[in-house]
Amino acid sequence: MRIEPAAMPLAVPGLNPGALQVRVFTSLEAAQARWEAAEQACAGYGFQRFAWLAHWQRQLGQRQGWRLALTEVCDAGDRTLMFIPFGLRPQAGLRVLGLLGGEVTDYNACLLHPDFVRQVPTGCWEAFWQALRSALPPFDLVRIGRSPLQIEHLASGEMFDNPLTYWPQARAAWQLERAHIATLGESFEAFQKTRSAKMFADTRRQRRRLEELCPGGVRIVLRAAGAEQDAIVAAMARQKARRWRETGSHDVFAEPGYLDFYQGLAADCGGTEGWVQVSALFVGEDIVATHWGMAHGRRFYWIMPGYEDGAWGRYSVGRVLMDAVVQDCIARGFALFDLTVGDEAYKALWADHELALASFEAGVSWRGKGVVALRRLLRAAKEKARSHRGLRNLVRRLSGKAPL
C-alpha cells in the first residue's frame, strides 16, 4: 500500500506564515502520483520526468548508493509548488545531497509551478533553502551539476529563474557549461533558410548516393517499436561504444546498468506513441545510423546519436538521419530541437541559441565546508600552475613528458 509522508509546515522569512508545507518521500512508489501530476502543471525539462529518474534510480542510482529524499513543497491547499528530486549519497565519508540522474541526465533541475516562482522575491530564495534544510535528512554538502539557469514552462515556453542557483554560496562557486538548441519554426523550408545551404545540399547528395548504392533499400525509421526498436538500441550502444573508444572517452556501456537504463526506458516509454523515440537509418539490412531521444512539451531532445564508421563514413549517415528527425519534429509541431550538453562541432551548424548550465558545491556542516574550501584551493593552485611556464614544465617532467 502506498503511504504518503505527512506534510510539515515550512516557515520562510519574508513569505506569509502558514503558506507553505513540505513532504519528503523516501520511496518512488509513494511519490509517483504527486510527481507525475506535478509534471503536467509545472515548469521543467524532460529529465525531471518520474519515469526517467525512476529508471535511473533502479538501474544506476541504487548501485551507486543513492538514497531518496524526494522533496515536495505545497501551498496550504496541498497544490504542488515545487518538486525536487533530491537524493543522498555517501562519498569519502561525507553525506552528499544532490539531484537524482547522474551521468545520463543533461539538465538537473526541479519542477516549478509558475505561480510560486512569480510570488517569491529573488531575495527570499536563500532563506527558502535555509528553511528547507531542516526538513531534509542531515547532510554535509550539496553538490549540483548541470543545472539550467532558467527553467522552461512546458505549454507557454515562458522561462523562470532556477531557484537551485540561489542556494547559499552557490553563485560564488559556479562552473558554467552550455547546451545548444535550435528554434524550429513552422516549416523545414523556412528552417533551412536560417542555416547553411551548403550543409543541406550535401545532405541531399549523400542521401542520393546511398540510394544509388542500394536501390530501394534505404529506409528511415523515425519511431521504432518492438523487436526493431530493440535492435536499433543495441546498434546505438555498439556505435557509441566504438566512438568513445576511438576518442579516448569513457565507455559507460561497459559498466553495469547503463545500457539497461536506455533499453528499459525505451521498452516502457517508446514505440510509435511513446515519448522516447528510437530512430535509425537502414541501408539494406544494415543499421548505419541511430538515435535515442525523447519528446517533452515543446522540445525534442537529441540525446544519444550513433553511426557506423569505416566505409559508411563517406556518406555522412549520421547527418542524413538527423536531417530526417528534424523534419519530423517540425511536422509534429515541436518548437525546439534541443541538442543538449556538449560542444561537438556539428551542433553549431544546427543551433541558434544556448542554455547556460551551472554546477556548484557548497558546504553545510563544518566537515563539508572544509572539504569544499580545500577543493577550491586545489583548483586555484592548478589554474596558477597552468599560467606559470616553470611550474607547467615541472609538472610535465614529473609526468615523463618533455617541457614546452
GROMACS .gro file of C-alpha atoms in nm:
model
  404
    1MET     CA    1   0.000   0.000   0.000
    2ARG     CA    2   0.128   0.346  -0.095
    3ILE     CA    3   0.162   0.573   0.208
    4GLU     CA    4   0.242   0.941   0.161
    5PRO     CA    5   0.452   1.110   0.430
    6ALA     CA    6   0.279   1.376   0.637
    7ALA     CA    7   0.320   1.738   0.530
    8MET     CA    8   0.513   1.965   0.768
    9PRO     CA    9   0.490   2.345   0.790
   10LEU     CA   10   0.772   2.532   0.617
   11ALA     CA   11   0.835   2.877   0.765
   12VAL     CA   12   1.034   3.106   0.534
   13PRO     CA   13   1.124   3.461   0.643
   14GLY     CA   14   0.970   3.709   0.401
   15LEU     CA   15   0.684   3.479   0.297
   16ASN     CA   16   0.340   3.453   0.454
   17PRO     CA   17   0.339   3.231   0.768
   18GLY     CA   18   0.147   2.908   0.706
   19ALA     CA   19   0.165   2.949   0.329
   20LEU     CA   20   0.398   2.654   0.267
   21GLN     CA   21   0.432   2.293   0.371
   22VAL     CA   22   0.681   2.023   0.275
   23ARG     CA   23   0.690   1.644   0.229
   24VAL     CA   24   0.998   1.428   0.189
   25PHE     CA   25   0.944   1.093   0.015
   26THR     CA   26   1.187   0.807   0.061
   27SER     CA   27   1.033   0.572  -0.197
   28LEU     CA   28   0.945   0.609  -0.564
   29GLU     CA   29   0.611   0.437  -0.516
   30ALA     CA   30   0.494   0.685  -0.251
   31ALA     CA   31   0.597   0.984  -0.463
   32GLN     CA   32   0.481   0.868  -0.807
   33ALA     CA   33   0.123   1.003  -0.817
   34ARG     CA   34   0.211   1.352  -0.693
   35TRP     CA   35   0.530   1.365  -0.900
   36GLU     CA   36   0.351   1.276  -1.224
   37ALA     CA   37   0.077   1.529  -1.151
   38ALA     CA   38   0.343   1.796  -1.096
   39GLU     CA   39   0.494   1.719  -1.438
   40GLN     CA   40   0.174   1.843  -1.601
   41ALA     CA   41   0.135   2.165  -1.401
   42CYS     CA   42   0.494   2.276  -1.351
   43ALA     CA   43   0.782   2.415  -1.549
   44GLY     CA   44   1.060   2.164  -1.603
   45TYR     CA   45   1.262   1.961  -1.851
   46GLY     CA   46   1.218   1.607  -1.978
   47PHE     CA   47   1.497   1.490  -1.748
   48GLN     CA   48   1.271   1.560  -1.448
   49ARG     CA   49   1.004   1.311  -1.555
   50PHE     CA   50   0.919   1.048  -1.296
   51ALA     CA   51   0.983   0.768  -1.546
   52TRP     CA   52   1.329   0.900  -1.640
   53LEU     CA   53   1.455   0.929  -1.284
   54ALA     CA   54   1.276   0.618  -1.157
   55HIS     CA   55   1.450   0.409  -1.424
   56TRP     CA   56   1.781   0.575  -1.338
   57GLN     CA   57   1.741   0.506  -0.966
   58ARG     CA   58   1.651   0.141  -1.021
   59GLN     CA   59   1.926   0.069  -1.276
   60LEU     CA   60   2.206   0.301  -1.159
   61GLY     CA   61   2.127   0.509  -0.851
   62GLN     CA   62   2.087   0.215  -0.617
   63ARG     CA   63   2.416   0.067  -0.741
   64GLN     CA   64   2.587   0.399  -0.666
   65GLY     CA   65   2.448   0.419  -0.313
   66TRP     CA   66   2.182   0.688  -0.362
   67ARG     CA   67   1.901   0.713  -0.104
   68LEU     CA   68   1.587   0.905  -0.194
   69ALA     CA   69   1.492   1.236  -0.034
   70LEU     CA   70   1.230   1.343  -0.289
   71THR     CA   71   1.104   1.681  -0.174
   72GLU     CA   72   0.765   1.835  -0.248
   73VAL     CA   73   0.673   2.190  -0.146
   74CYS     CA   74   0.298   2.260  -0.137
   75ASP     CA   75   0.070   2.550  -0.056
   76ALA     CA   76  -0.194   2.547   0.219
   77GLY     CA   77  -0.439   2.387  -0.026
   78ASP     CA   78  -0.194   2.098  -0.097
   79ARG     CA   79  -0.115   2.217  -0.450
   80THR     CA   80   0.238   2.122  -0.558
   81LEU     CA   81   0.457   2.431  -0.595
   82MET     CA   82   0.795   2.258  -0.631
   83PHE     CA   83   0.908   1.901  -0.670
   84ILE     CA   84   1.282   1.850  -0.617
   85PRO     CA   85   1.430   1.505  -0.695
   86PHE     CA   86   1.684   1.515  -0.414
   87GLY     CA   87   1.889   1.217  -0.312
   88LEU     CA   88   2.170   1.148  -0.065
   89ARG     CA   89   2.489   0.960  -0.140
   90PRO     CA   90   2.785   0.876   0.086
   91GLN     CA   91   3.117   0.987  -0.064
   92ALA     CA   92   3.457   0.982   0.108
   93GLY     CA   93   3.290   0.972   0.449
   94LEU     CA   94   3.061   1.268   0.371
   95ARG     CA   95   2.685   1.278   0.327
   96VAL     CA   96   2.629   1.450  -0.009
   97LEU     CA   97   2.293   1.598  -0.114
   98GLY     CA   98   2.236   1.609  -0.488
   99LEU     CA   99   1.980   1.558  -0.762
  100LEU     CA  100   1.900   1.214  -0.899
  101GLY     CA  101   2.003   1.143  -1.256
  102GLY     CA  102   2.380   1.111  -1.265
  103GLU     CA  103   2.570   1.094  -1.593
  104VAL     CA  104   2.267   1.018  -1.810
  105THR     CA  105   2.090   1.344  -1.718
  106ASP     CA  106   2.193   1.655  -1.912
  107TYR     CA  107   1.980   1.904  -1.716
  108ASN     CA  108   1.941   1.873  -1.338
  109ALA     CA  109   1.655   2.085  -1.206
  110CYS     CA  110   1.332   2.085  -1.010
  111LEU     CA  111   0.970   2.104  -1.121
  112LEU     CA  112   0.849   2.455  -1.052
  113HIS     CA  113   0.493   2.594  -1.052
  114PRO     CA  114   0.478   2.932  -1.233
  115ASP     CA  115   0.253   3.084  -0.965
  116PHE     CA  116   0.507   3.006  -0.695
  117VAL     CA  117   0.813   3.147  -0.866
  118ARG     CA  118   0.623   3.466  -0.951
  119GLN     CA  119   0.533   3.530  -0.587
  120VAL     CA  120   0.874   3.460  -0.427
  121PRO     CA  121   1.106   3.764  -0.432
  122THR     CA  122   1.454   3.680  -0.557
  123GLY     CA  123   1.599   3.784  -0.223
  124CYS     CA  124   1.395   3.518  -0.039
  125TRP     CA  125   1.541   3.212  -0.210
  126GLU     CA  126   1.844   3.178   0.015
  127ALA     CA  127   1.616   3.193   0.318
  128PHE     CA  128   1.390   2.935   0.150
  129TRP     CA  129   1.679   2.687   0.112
  130GLN     CA  130   1.794   2.751   0.469
  131ALA     CA  131   1.442   2.671   0.595
  132LEU     CA  132   1.410   2.363   0.375
  133ARG     CA  133   1.732   2.213   0.516
  134SER     CA  134   1.556   2.142   0.846
  135ALA     CA  135   1.307   1.916   0.668
  136LEU     CA  136   1.576   1.711   0.492
  137PRO     CA  137   1.790   1.430   0.635
  138PRO     CA  138   2.129   1.553   0.766
  139PHE     CA  139   2.397   1.617   0.501
  140ASP     CA  140   2.746   1.768   0.488
  141LEU     CA  141   2.749   1.935   0.150
  142VAL     CA  142   2.526   1.992  -0.151
  143ARG     CA  143   2.661   1.917  -0.497
  144ILE     CA  144   2.454   2.010  -0.804
  145GLY     CA  145   2.577   1.956  -1.160
  146ARG     CA  146   2.448   2.089  -1.493
  147SER     CA  147   2.157   2.285  -1.352
  148PRO     CA  148   1.997   2.525  -1.606
  149LEU     CA  149   1.997   2.889  -1.502
  150GLN     CA  150   1.638   2.901  -1.627
  151ILE     CA  151   1.352   2.650  -1.629
  152GLU     CA  152   1.101   2.636  -1.915
  153HIS     CA  153   0.723   2.610  -1.877
  154LEU     CA  154   0.604   2.325  -2.098
  155ALA     CA  155   0.297   2.489  -2.251
  156SER     CA  156   0.388   2.855  -2.286
  157GLY     CA  157   0.765   2.842  -2.325
  158GLU     CA  158   0.798   3.108  -2.053
  159MET     CA  159   1.135   3.090  -1.874
  160PHE     CA  160   1.180   3.124  -1.498
  161ASP     CA  161   1.495   3.163  -1.290
  162ASN     CA  162   1.603   2.829  -1.144
  163PRO     CA  163   1.573   2.854  -0.761
  164LEU     CA  164   1.852   2.600  -0.715
  165THR     CA  165   2.102   2.853  -0.844
  166TYR     CA  166   2.017   3.074  -0.544
  167TRP     CA  167   2.139   2.813  -0.296
  168PRO     CA  168   2.359   2.987  -0.034
  169GLN     CA  169   2.720   3.017  -0.160
  170ALA     CA  170   2.625   2.869  -0.498
  171ARG     CA  171   2.682   3.171  -0.719
  172ALA     CA  172   3.034   3.230  -0.594
  173ALA     CA  173   3.124   2.873  -0.692
  174TRP     CA  174   2.953   2.839  -1.031
  175GLN     CA  175   3.121   2.648  -1.310
  176LEU     CA  176   2.927   2.708  -1.630
  177GLU     CA  177   2.859   2.479  -1.925
  178ARG     CA  178   2.627   2.527  -2.218
  179ALA     CA  179   2.376   2.333  -2.419
  180HIS     CA  180   2.288   2.406  -2.781
  181ILE     CA  181   1.931   2.450  -2.904
  182ALA     CA  182   1.769   2.508  -3.244
  183THR     CA  183   1.448   2.704  -3.293
  184LEU     CA  184   1.246   2.504  -3.546
  185GLY     CA  185   0.982   2.736  -3.692
  186GLU     CA  186   0.676   2.650  -3.897
  187SER     CA  187   0.834   2.464  -4.191
  188PHE     CA  188   1.153   2.285  -4.284
  189GLU     CA  189   1.193   2.516  -4.583
  190ALA     CA  190   1.197   2.820  -4.353
  191PHE     CA  191   1.433   2.641  -4.114
  192GLN     CA  192   1.681   2.572  -4.393
  193LYS     CA  193   1.695   2.940  -4.487
  194THR     CA  194   1.840   3.023  -4.144
  195ARG     CA  195   2.118   2.763  -4.171
  196SER     CA  196   2.394   2.662  -4.412
  197ALA     CA  197   2.251   2.597  -4.758
  198LYS     CA  198   2.568   2.401  -4.839
  199MET     CA  199   2.504   2.160  -4.548
  200PHE     CA  200   2.151   2.076  -4.663
  201ALA     CA  201   2.258   2.040  -5.026
  202ASP     CA  202   2.532   1.798  -4.922
  203THR     CA  203   2.287   1.601  -4.706
  204ARG     CA  204   2.055   1.556  -5.006
  205ARG     CA  205   2.352   1.449  -5.218
  206GLN     CA  206   2.458   1.190  -4.960
  207ARG     CA  207   2.105   1.051  -4.944
  208ARG     CA  208   2.107   1.011  -5.326
  209ARG     CA  209   2.444   0.834  -5.309
  210LEU     CA  210   2.306   0.588  -5.055
  211GLU     CA  211   2.004   0.519  -5.276
  212GLU     CA  212   2.232   0.459  -5.574
  213LEU     CA  213   2.439   0.223  -5.361
  214CYS     CA  214   2.133   0.022  -5.255
  215PRO     CA  215   1.836   0.095  -5.486
  216GLY     CA  216   1.509   0.061  -5.296
  217GLY     CA  217   1.691  -0.040  -4.980
  218VAL     CA  218   1.736   0.292  -4.799
  219ARG     CA  219   1.487   0.333  -4.516
  220ILE     CA  220   1.449   0.575  -4.226
  221VAL     CA  221   1.257   0.461  -3.919
  222LEU     CA  222   1.157   0.756  -3.701
  223ARG     CA  223   0.966   0.588  -3.416
  224ALA     CA  224   1.063   0.225  -3.394
  225ALA     CA  225   0.868  -0.029  -3.191
  226GLY     CA  226   0.900  -0.385  -3.069
  227ALA     CA  227   1.186  -0.603  -3.190
  228GLU     CA  228   1.303  -0.337  -3.435
  229GLN     CA  229   1.335  -0.086  -3.153
  230ASP     CA  230   1.540  -0.337  -2.951
  231ALA     CA  231   1.773  -0.395  -3.247
  232ILE     CA  232   1.825  -0.021  -3.300
  233VAL     CA  233   1.906   0.041  -2.932
  234ALA     CA  234   2.160  -0.243  -2.942
  235ALA     CA  235   2.315  -0.094  -3.257
  236MET     CA  236   2.326   0.252  -3.097
  237ALA     CA  237   2.511   0.113  -2.796
  238ARG     CA  238   2.765  -0.063  -3.017
  239GLN     CA  239   2.820   0.250  -3.229
  240LYS     CA  240   2.855   0.479  -2.926
  241ALA     CA  241   3.097   0.240  -2.752
  242ARG     CA  242   3.317   0.229  -3.064
  243ARG     CA  243   3.318   0.609  -3.090
  244TRP     CA  244   3.404   0.651  -2.721
  245ARG     CA  245   3.698   0.413  -2.758
  246GLU     CA  246   3.819   0.596  -3.071
  247THR     CA  247   3.817   0.934  -2.895
  248GLY     CA  248   3.967   0.805  -2.570
  249SER     CA  249   3.642   0.873  -2.381
  250HIS     CA  250   3.493   0.657  -2.109
  251ASP     CA  251   3.268   0.378  -2.242
  252VAL     CA  252   2.977   0.387  -1.997
  253PHE     CA  253   2.808   0.094  -2.169
  254ALA     CA  254   3.088  -0.127  -2.042
  255GLU     CA  255   2.957  -0.067  -1.688
  256PRO     CA  256   2.654  -0.245  -1.537
  257GLY     CA  257   2.322  -0.065  -1.560
  258TYR     CA  258   2.382   0.197  -1.828
  259LEU     CA  259   2.260   0.003  -2.130
  260ASP     CA  260   1.980  -0.142  -1.914
  261PHE     CA  261   1.866   0.217  -1.848
  262TYR     CA  262   1.825   0.303  -2.217
  263GLN     CA  263   1.682  -0.036  -2.312
  264GLY     CA  264   1.434  -0.037  -2.024
  265LEU     CA  265   1.313   0.319  -2.076
  266ALA     CA  266   1.265   0.257  -2.450
  267ALA     CA  267   1.074  -0.064  -2.378
  268ASP     CA  268   0.842   0.109  -2.128
  269CYS     CA  269   0.805   0.454  -2.286
  270GLY     CA  270   0.898   0.412  -2.653
  271GLY     CA  271   0.718   0.274  -2.956
  272THR     CA  272   0.512   0.464  -3.211
  273GLU     CA  273   0.313   0.660  -2.949
  274GLY     CA  274   0.570   0.688  -2.668
  275TRP     CA  275   0.773   0.990  -2.559
  276VAL     CA  276   1.101   0.802  -2.601
  277GLN     CA  277   1.181   0.798  -2.972
  278VAL     CA  278   1.425   0.549  -3.124
  279SER     CA  279   1.522   0.621  -3.486
  280ALA     CA  280   1.755   0.468  -3.743
  281LEU     CA  281   1.882   0.487  -4.099
  282PHE     CA  282   1.885   0.147  -4.271
  283VAL     CA  283   2.075   0.070  -4.590
  284GLY     CA  284   1.958  -0.273  -4.690
  285GLU     CA  285   1.972  -0.475  -4.369
  286ASP     CA  286   2.248  -0.260  -4.216
  287ILE     CA  287   2.167  -0.010  -3.940
  288VAL     CA  288   2.414   0.263  -4.035
  289ALA     CA  289   2.295   0.548  -3.808
  290THR     CA  290   2.088   0.556  -3.491
  291HIS     CA  291   1.939   0.793  -3.240
  292TRP     CA  292   1.781   0.754  -2.895
  293GLY     CA  293   1.590   1.067  -2.792
  294MET     CA  294   1.279   1.194  -2.620
  295ALA     CA  295   0.993   1.439  -2.661
  296HIS     CA  296   0.872   1.657  -2.376
  297GLY     CA  297   0.643   1.956  -2.410
  298ARG     CA  298   0.765   2.188  -2.684
  299ARG     CA  299   1.110   2.023  -2.700
  300PHE     CA  300   1.260   1.728  -2.874
  301TYR     CA  301   1.585   1.615  -2.712
  302TRP     CA  302   1.871   1.486  -2.931
  303ILE     CA  303   2.044   1.266  -2.675
  304MET     CA  304   2.222   0.952  -2.798
  305PRO     CA  305   2.321   0.952  -3.166
  306GLY     CA  306   2.538   0.680  -3.318
  307TYR     CA  307   2.671   0.594  -3.661
  308GLU     CA  308   2.880   0.333  -3.841
  309ASP     CA  309   3.231   0.435  -3.939
  310GLY     CA  310   3.463   0.284  -4.198
  311ALA     CA  311   3.315   0.268  -4.547
  312TRP     CA  312   2.994   0.436  -4.425
  313GLY     CA  313   3.183   0.742  -4.302
  314ARG     CA  314   3.199   0.889  -4.654
  315TYR     CA  315   2.817   0.911  -4.670
  316SER     CA  316   2.754   1.135  -4.364
  317VAL     CA  317   2.498   0.882  -4.245
  318GLY     CA  318   2.456   1.047  -3.904
  319ARG     CA  319   2.364   1.379  -4.064
  320VAL     CA  320   2.122   1.212  -4.306
  321LEU     CA  321   1.932   1.065  -4.011
  322MET     CA  322   1.944   1.389  -3.811
  323ASP     CA  323   1.804   1.582  -4.107
  324ALA     CA  324   1.508   1.342  -4.121
  325VAL     CA  325   1.445   1.366  -3.745
  326VAL     CA  326   1.447   1.748  -3.759
  327GLN     CA  327   1.198   1.745  -4.047
  328ASP     CA  328   0.974   1.511  -3.849
  329CYS     CA  329   0.992   1.734  -3.540
  330ILE     CA  330   0.882   2.038  -3.740
  331ALA     CA  331   0.596   1.842  -3.897
  332ARG     CA  332   0.481   1.735  -3.548
  333GLY     CA  333   0.481   2.092  -3.418
  334PHE     CA  334   0.782   2.096  -3.184
  335ALA     CA  335   0.917   2.445  -3.118
  336LEU     CA  336   1.271   2.349  -3.015
  337PHE     CA  337   1.526   2.088  -3.114
  338ASP     CA  338   1.747   2.051  -2.807
  339LEU     CA  339   2.096   1.923  -2.887
  340THR     CA  340   2.173   1.912  -2.512
  341VAL     CA  341   2.517   1.940  -2.348
  342GLY     CA  342   2.843   1.928  -2.542
  343ASP     CA  343   3.042   2.139  -2.784
  344GLU     CA  344   3.064   1.899  -3.078
  345ALA     CA  345   3.125   2.098  -3.395
  346TYR     CA  346   2.813   1.979  -3.576
  347LYS     CA  347   2.585   2.133  -3.311
  348ALA     CA  348   2.689   2.486  -3.410
  349LEU     CA  349   2.557   2.419  -3.763
  350TRP     CA  350   2.207   2.347  -3.630
  351ALA     CA  351   2.165   2.553  -3.312
  352ASP     CA  352   2.076   2.923  -3.292
  353HIS     CA  353   2.092   2.976  -2.914
  354GLU     CA  354   2.229   2.826  -2.594
  355LEU     CA  355   2.110   2.726  -2.248
  356ALA     CA  356   2.356   2.807  -1.968
  357LEU     CA  357   2.408   2.537  -1.703
  358ALA     CA  358   2.567   2.585  -1.361
  359SER     CA  359   2.748   2.330  -1.146
  360PHE     CA  360   2.839   2.405  -0.786
  361GLU     CA  361   2.901   2.259  -0.444
  362ALA     CA  362   2.852   2.426  -0.107
  363GLY     CA  363   2.941   2.305   0.242
  364VAL     CA  364   2.678   2.278   0.514
  365SER     CA  365   2.847   2.104   0.808
  366TRP     CA  366   3.196   2.200   0.924
  367ARG     CA  367   3.333   1.889   0.753
  368GLY     CA  368   3.158   1.975   0.428
  369LYS     CA  369   3.277   2.335   0.439
  370GLY     CA  370   3.633   2.217   0.497
  371VAL     CA  371   3.626   1.980   0.200
  372VAL     CA  372   3.479   2.246  -0.029
  373ALA     CA  373   3.737   2.505   0.081
  374LEU     CA  374   4.022   2.258   0.019
  375ARG     CA  375   3.895   2.174  -0.329
  376ARG     CA  376   3.874   2.540  -0.420
  377LEU     CA  377   4.231   2.594  -0.305
  378LEU     CA  378   4.349   2.299  -0.516
  379ARG     CA  379   4.161   2.427  -0.822
  380ALA     CA  380   4.313   2.772  -0.776
  381ALA     CA  381   4.662   2.618  -0.746
  382LYS     CA  382   4.611   2.420  -1.066
  383GLU     CA  383   4.497   2.731  -1.251
  384LYS     CA  384   4.802   2.919  -1.129
  385ALA     CA  385   5.029   2.634  -1.236
  386ARG     CA  386   4.877   2.636  -1.585
  387SER     CA  387   4.958   3.004  -1.624
  388HIS     CA  388   5.317   2.967  -1.493
  389ARG     CA  389   5.557   2.825  -1.753
  390GLY     CA  390   5.812   2.696  -1.499
  391LEU     CA  391   5.553   2.514  -1.289
  392ARG     CA  392   5.390   2.376  -1.602
  393ASN     CA  393   5.720   2.233  -1.723
  394LEU     CA  394   5.793   2.085  -1.379
  395VAL     CA  395   5.459   1.902  -1.389
  396ARG     CA  396   5.538   1.776  -1.739
  397ARG     CA  397   5.881   1.649  -1.632
  398LEU     CA  398   5.731   1.469  -1.333
  399SER     CA  399   5.481   1.312  -1.572
  400GLY     CA  400   5.760   1.194  -1.802
  401LYS     CA  401   5.680   1.449  -2.074
  402ALA     CA  402   5.914   1.694  -2.247
  403PRO     CA  403   5.896   2.058  -2.129
  404LEU     CA  404   5.718   2.308  -2.351
   0.00000   0.00000   0.00000
